[in-house]
Amino acid sequence: MATTPNLHQTLHLTLKTFLHGPIEGTIQKNPSLLSSVLSPDCLRYIAPASFLASIGAPPDFSFDVATWEAQYASESRFIGTKSVDITHLVVDAETMTGAARTVYVDNLHLANGENEEVKLDVSWFVKFNENGEKITEVTEILDGLVFVEVHRRIWELKEEGKGKAGA
């Protein structure tokens, strides 16, 4: 199957747009920007299975676009993405797949009004639709130690907020 340079460029642009989604979502306070290039039926998978087991999730855990956007919205007052360093971005127009490694720099918004910088390393594997303008499946391999610590801290900040609201 011969591929055109335009298809390769489309795949590259689609993947970069997806990877920048958390920044745009943070800036515009709009969770739907995380999914602007995801097909409506796109499923997101988390790996590795050992990480999922460590947090009590099943090995085939996945979530849909609406669930991901809702999760992001529920945490957006506690954390926001400031920047992303994208390396090893590759796309394959023959198999309609892509991959990249990212390091996101996030700001954890502390109760005292200060921000704490957190870096989260994620590797991504995606599948594209037939024209390359939408991603139909996402697998993300997370830095499990950092992810668990950040989400523990977000949970604590949420609990602190509940305590203040009830006082």
CSV table of N, CA and C in Angstrom, one decimal, residues 18-109:
chain,number,residue,atom,x,y,z
A,18,PHE,N,-3.4,15.7,19.8
A,18,PHE,CA,-3.8,14.9,20.9
A,18,PHE,C,-2.9,15.1,22.1
A,19,LEU,N,-1.6,15.1,21.9
A,19,LEU,CA,-0.6,15.2,22.9
A,19,LEU,C,-0.6,16.6,23.6
A,20,HIS,N,-1.0,17.6,22.8
A,20,HIS,CA,-1.1,18.9,23.4
A,20,HIS,C,-2.5,19.2,24.1
A,21,GLY,N,-3.4,18.3,24.0
A,21,GLY,CA,-4.7,18.5,24.5
A,21,GLY,C,-4.8,18.9,26.0
A,22,PRO,N,-4.0,18.3,26.8
A,22,PRO,CA,-4.0,18.7,28.3
A,22,PRO,C,-3.6,20.2,28.5
A,23,ILE,N,-2.7,20.7,27.7
A,23,ILE,CA,-2.3,22.1,27.8
A,23,ILE,C,-3.5,23.0,27.4
A,24,GLU,N,-4.0,22.7,26.2
A,24,GLU,CA,-5.2,23.5,25.7
A,24,GLU,C,-6.4,23.4,26.7
A,25,GLY,N,-6.6,22.2,27.2
A,25,GLY,CA,-7.7,22.0,28.2
A,25,GLY,C,-7.5,22.8,29.4
A,26,THR,N,-6.2,22.9,29.9
A,26,THR,CA,-5.9,23.7,31.1
A,26,THR,C,-6.1,25.2,30.8
A,27,ILE,N,-5.5,25.7,29.7
A,27,ILE,CA,-5.5,27.1,29.3
A,27,ILE,C,-7.0,27.6,29.2
A,28,GLN,N,-7.8,26.8,28.4
A,28,GLN,CA,-9.1,27.2,28.1
A,28,GLN,C,-10.2,26.7,29.1
A,29,LYS,N,-9.7,25.9,30.1
A,29,LYS,CA,-10.6,25.3,31.1
A,29,LYS,C,-11.8,24.6,30.4
A,30,ASN,N,-11.4,23.7,29.5
A,30,ASN,CA,-12.4,23.0,28.7
A,30,ASN,C,-11.9,21.6,28.5
A,31,PRO,N,-12.5,20.6,29.2
A,31,PRO,CA,-12.1,19.2,29.1
A,31,PRO,C,-12.3,18.6,27.7
A,32,SER,N,-13.2,19.2,26.9
A,32,SER,CA,-13.4,18.6,25.6
A,32,SER,C,-12.2,18.7,24.7
A,33,LEU,N,-11.3,19.7,25.0
A,33,LEU,CA,-10.1,19.8,24.2
A,33,LEU,C,-9.1,18.7,24.4
A,34,LEU,N,-9.3,17.9,25.4
A,34,LEU,CA,-8.5,16.6,25.5
A,34,LEU,C,-8.8,15.6,24.4
A,35,SER,N,-10.0,15.8,23.9
A,35,SER,CA,-10.6,14.8,23.0
A,35,SER,C,-10.9,15.3,21.6
A,36,SER,N,-10.4,16.4,21.3
A,36,SER,CA,-10.7,17.1,20.0
A,36,SER,C,-10.4,16.2,18.8
A,37,VAL,N,-9.4,15.3,18.9
A,37,VAL,CA,-9.1,14.5,17.7
A,37,VAL,C,-9.4,13.0,18.0
A,38,LEU,N,-10.2,12.7,19.1
A,38,LEU,CA,-10.6,11.3,19.4
A,38,LEU,C,-11.9,11.1,18.7
A,39,SER,N,-12.0,9.9,18.2
A,39,SER,CA,-13.3,9.5,17.6
A,39,SER,C,-14.3,9.3,18.8
A,40,PRO,N,-15.6,9.5,18.6
A,40,PRO,CA,-16.5,9.4,19.7
A,40,PRO,C,-16.5,8.1,20.4
A,41,ASP,N,-16.2,7.0,19.7
A,41,ASP,CA,-16.1,5.7,20.3
A,41,ASP,C,-14.7,5.3,20.7
A,42,CYS,N,-13.8,6.2,20.8
A,42,CYS,CA,-12.4,5.9,21.2
A,42,CYS,C,-12.4,5.4,22.6
A,43,LEU,N,-11.6,4.3,22.8
A,43,LEU,CA,-11.4,3.8,24.1
A,43,LEU,C,-9.9,4.1,24.5
A,44,ARG,N,-9.7,4.4,25.8
A,44,ARG,CA,-8.4,4.6,26.3
A,44,ARG,C,-8.0,3.5,27.3
A,45,TYR,N,-6.9,2.9,27.1
A,45,TYR,CA,-6.4,1.8,27.9
A,45,TYR,C,-5.2,2.3,28.7
A,46,ILE,N,-5.0,1.8,29.9
A,46,ILE,CA,-3.9,2.2,30.8
A,46,ILE,C,-3.0,0.9,30.9
A,47,ALA,N,-1.7,1.1,30.9
A,47,ALA,CA,-0.8,-0.1,31.0
A,47,ALA,C,0.4,0.4,31.9
A,48,PRO,N,1.1,-0.5,32.4
A,48,PRO,CA,1.1,-1.9,32.3
A,48,PRO,C,0.1,-2.5,33.3
A,49,ALA,N,-0.2,-3.8,33.1
A,49,ALA,CA,-1.1,-4.5,33.9
A,49,ALA,C,-0.7,-4.6,35.4
A,50,SER,N,0.6,-4.6,35.6
A,50,SER,CA,1.0,-4.6,37.0
A,50,SER,C,0.6,-3.3,37.7
A,51,PHE,N,0.7,-2.1,37.0
A,51,PHE,CA,0.2,-0.9,37.5
A,51,PHE,C,-1.3,-0.9,37.9
A,52,LEU,N,-2.1,-1.4,36.9
A,52,LEU,CA,-3.5,-1.5,37.1
A,52,LEU,C,-3.8,-2.4,38.3
A,53,ALA,N,-3.1,-3.5,38.5
A,53,ALA,CA,-3.3,-4.4,39.6
A,53,ALA,C,-2.9,-3.7,40.9
A,54,SER,N,-1.9,-2.9,40.9
A,54,SER,CA,-1.5,-2.2,42.1
A,54,SER,C,-2.5,-1.2,42.6
A,55,ILE,N,-3.4,-0.7,41.7
A,55,ILE,CA,-4.4,0.3,42.1
A,55,ILE,C,-5.8,-0.4,42.1
A,56,GLY,N,-5.8,-1.7,42.0
A,56,GLY,CA,-7.1,-2.5,42.1
A,56,GLY,C,-8.0,-2.5,40.9
A,57,ALA,N,-7.4,-2.1,39.8
A,57,ALA,CA,-8.2,-2.1,38.5
A,57,ALA,C,-8.0,-3.4,37.7
A,58,PRO,N,-9.0,-3.8,37.0
A,58,PRO,CA,-8.8,-5.0,36.2
A,58,PRO,C,-7.8,-4.8,35.1
A,59,PRO,N,-7.1,-5.9,34.6
A,59,PRO,CA,-6.1,-5.8,33.6
A,59,PRO,C,-6.5,-5.2,32.2
A,60,ASP,N,-7.8,-5.3,32.0
A,60,ASP,CA,-8.3,-4.8,30.7
A,60,ASP,C,-9.1,-3.5,30.9
A,61,PHE,N,-8.8,-2.8,31.9
A,61,PHE,CA,-9.4,-1.5,32.2
A,61,PHE,C,-9.4,-0.5,31.0
A,62,SER,N,-10.5,0.1,30.7
A,62,SER,CA,-10.5,1.1,29.7
A,62,SER,C,-11.6,2.1,30.1
A,63,PHE,N,-11.5,3.3,29.4
A,63,PHE,CA,-12.6,4.3,29.6
A,63,PHE,C,-12.8,5.0,28.4
A,64,ASP,N,-14.0,5.5,28.2
A,64,ASP,CA,-14.4,6.2,27.0
A,64,ASP,C,-14.2,7.7,27.1
A,65,VAL,N,-14.4,8.4,26.1
A,65,VAL,CA,-14.2,9.9,26.0
A,65,VAL,C,-14.9,10.6,27.1
A,66,ALA,N,-16.2,10.4,27.3
A,66,ALA,CA,-16.9,11.1,28.2
A,66,ALA,C,-16.4,10.9,29.7
A,67,THR,N,-16.0,9.7,30.0
A,67,THR,CA,-15.5,9.4,31.3
A,67,THR,C,-14.2,10.1,31.5
A,68,TRP,N,-13.3,10.1,30.5
A,68,TRP,CA,-12.0,10.8,30.7
A,68,TRP,C,-12.2,12.3,30.9
A,69,GLU,N,-13.1,12.9,30.1
A,69,GLU,CA,-13.4,14.3,30.2
A,69,GLU,C,-13.9,14.7,31.6
A,70,ALA,N,-14.8,13.8,32.1
A,70,ALA,CA,-15.4,14.0,33.4
A,70,ALA,C,-14.4,13.9,34.5
A,71,GLN,N,-13.5,13.0,34.4
A,71,GLN,CA,-12.4,12.8,35.4
A,71,GLN,C,-11.5,14.1,35.4
A,72,TYR,N,-11.1,14.5,34.2
A,72,TYR,CA,-10.3,15.7,34.0
A,72,TYR,C,-11.0,16.9,34.7
A,73,ALA,N,-12.2,17.1,34.4
A,73,ALA,CA,-13.0,18.2,34.9
A,73,ALA,C,-13.0,18.2,36.4
A,74,SER,N,-13.2,17.0,37.0
A,74,SER,CA,-13.3,16.9,38.5
A,74,SER,C,-11.9,17.2,39.2
A,75,GLU,N,-10.8,17.1,38.4
A,75,GLU,CA,-9.5,17.3,39.0
A,75,GLU,C,-8.9,18.7,38.6
A,76,SER,N,-9.5,19.4,37.6
A,76,SER,CA,-8.9,20.5,37.0
A,76,SER,C,-8.6,21.7,38.0
A,77,ARG,N,-9.3,21.8,39.1
A,77,ARG,CA,-9.0,22.9,40.0
A,77,ARG,C,-7.8,22.5,40.9
A,78,PHE,N,-7.4,21.3,40.8
A,78,PHE,CA,-6.2,20.9,41.7
A,78,PHE,C,-5.0,20.7,40.9
A,79,ILE,N,-5.1,20.5,39.6
A,79,ILE,CA,-3.9,20.3,38.7
A,79,ILE,C,-4.1,20.8,37.3
A,80,GLY,N,-3.1,21.3,36.7
A,80,GLY,CA,-3.2,21.8,35.4
A,80,GLY,C,-1.9,21.6,34.6
A,81,THR,N,-2.0,21.3,33.3
A,81,THR,CA,-0.8,21.0,32.5
A,81,THR,C,-0.2,22.3,32.0
A,82,LYS,N,1.1,22.5,32.3
A,82,LYS,CA,1.8,23.7,31.9
A,82,LYS,C,2.6,23.5,30.6
A,83,SER,N,3.2,22.4,30.4
A,83,SER,CA,3.9,22.1,29.1
A,83,SER,C,4.1,20.6,28.9
A,84,VAL,N,4.5,20.3,27.7
A,84,VAL,CA,4.8,18.9,27.4
A,84,VAL,C,6.1,18.9,26.5
A,85,ASP,N,6.9,17.9,26.8
A,85,ASP,CA,8.1,17.6,26.0
A,85,ASP,C,7.8,16.3,25.2
A,86,ILE,N,7.7,16.4,23.9
A,86,ILE,CA,7.4,15.2,23.1
A,86,ILE,C,8.6,14.7,22.4
A,87,THR,N,8.9,13.5,22.6
A,87,THR,CA,10.1,12.8,22.0
A,87,THR,C,9.6,11.5,21.3
A,88,HIS,N,10.4,11.1,20.4
A,88,HIS,CA,10.2,9.8,19.8
A,88,HIS,C,8.8,9.7,19.1
A,89,LEU,N,8.3,10.8,18.6
A,89,LEU,CA,7.0,10.8,17.9
A,89,LEU,C,7.2,10.1,16.5
A,90,VAL,N,6.4,9.0,16.4
A,90,VAL,CA,6.5,8.3,15.1
A,90,VAL,C,5.0,7.9,14.7
A,91,VAL,N,4.8,8.0,13.4
A,91,VAL,CA,3.5,7.6,12.8
A,91,VAL,C,3.8,6.6,11.6
A,92,ASP,N,2.9,5.7,11.4
A,92,ASP,CA,3.1,4.7,10.4
A,92,ASP,C,1.8,4.7,9.5
A,93,ALA,N,1.8,5.3,8.3
A,93,ALA,CA,0.7,5.4,7.5
A,93,ALA,C,0.3,4.0,6.9
A,94,GLU,N,1.1,3.1,6.9
A,94,GLU,CA,0.8,1.7,6.4
A,94,GLU,C,-0.2,1.0,7.4
A,95,THR,N,0.2,1.1,8.7
A,95,THR,CA,-0.6,0.4,9.8
A,95,THR,C,-1.6,1.4,10.4
A,96,MET,N,-1.5,2.7,10.1
A,96,MET,CA,-2.4,3.7,10.7
A,96,MET,C,-2.3,3.7,12.3
A,97,THR,N,-1.0,3.7,12.7
A,97,THR,CA,-0.7,3.7,14.1
A,97,THR,C,0.3,4.8,14.4
A,98,GLY,N,0.5,5.2,15.6
A,98,GLY,CA,1.5,6.2,16.1
A,98,GLY,C,1.9,5.9,17.5
A,99,ALA,N,3.0,6.5,17.8
A,99,ALA,CA,3.5,6.4,19.2
A,99,ALA,C,4.4,7.6,19.5
A,100,ALA,N,4.5,7.9,20.8
A,100,ALA,CA,5.3,9.0,21.3
A,100,ALA,C,5.6,8.8,22.8
A,101,ARG,N,6.6,9.5,23.2
A,101,ARG,CA,7.0,9.6,24.6
A,101,ARG,C,6.8,11.0,25.0
A,102,THR,N,6.1,11.3,26.1
A,102,THR,CA,5.9,12.6,26.6
A,102,THR,C,6.3,12.8,28.0
A,103,VAL,N,6.8,14.0,28.4
A,103,VAL,CA,6.9,14.3,29.8
A,103,VAL,C,6.1,15.6,30.0
A,104,TYR,N,5.0,15.5,30.7
A,104,TYR,CA,4.1,16.6,31.0
A,104,TYR,C,4.6,17.3,32.3
A,105,VAL,N,4.7,18.6,32.2
A,105,VAL,CA,4.9,19.4,33.4
A,105,VAL,C,3.6,19.9,33.9
A,106,ASP,N,3.2,19.5,35.0
A,106,ASP,CA,1.9,19.9,35.6
A,106,ASP,C,2.1,20.7,36.8
A,107,ASN,N,1.2,21.6,37.1
A,107,ASN,CA,1.2,22.3,38.4
A,107,ASN,C,0.1,21.8,39.3
A,108,LEU,N,0.5,21.3,40.4
A,108,LEU,CA,-0.4,20.8,41.5
A,108,LEU,C,-0.7,22.1,42.3
A,109,HIS,N,-2.0,22.4,42.3
A,109,HIS,CA,-2.5,23.7,43.0
A,109,HIS,C,-2.7,23.4,44.5
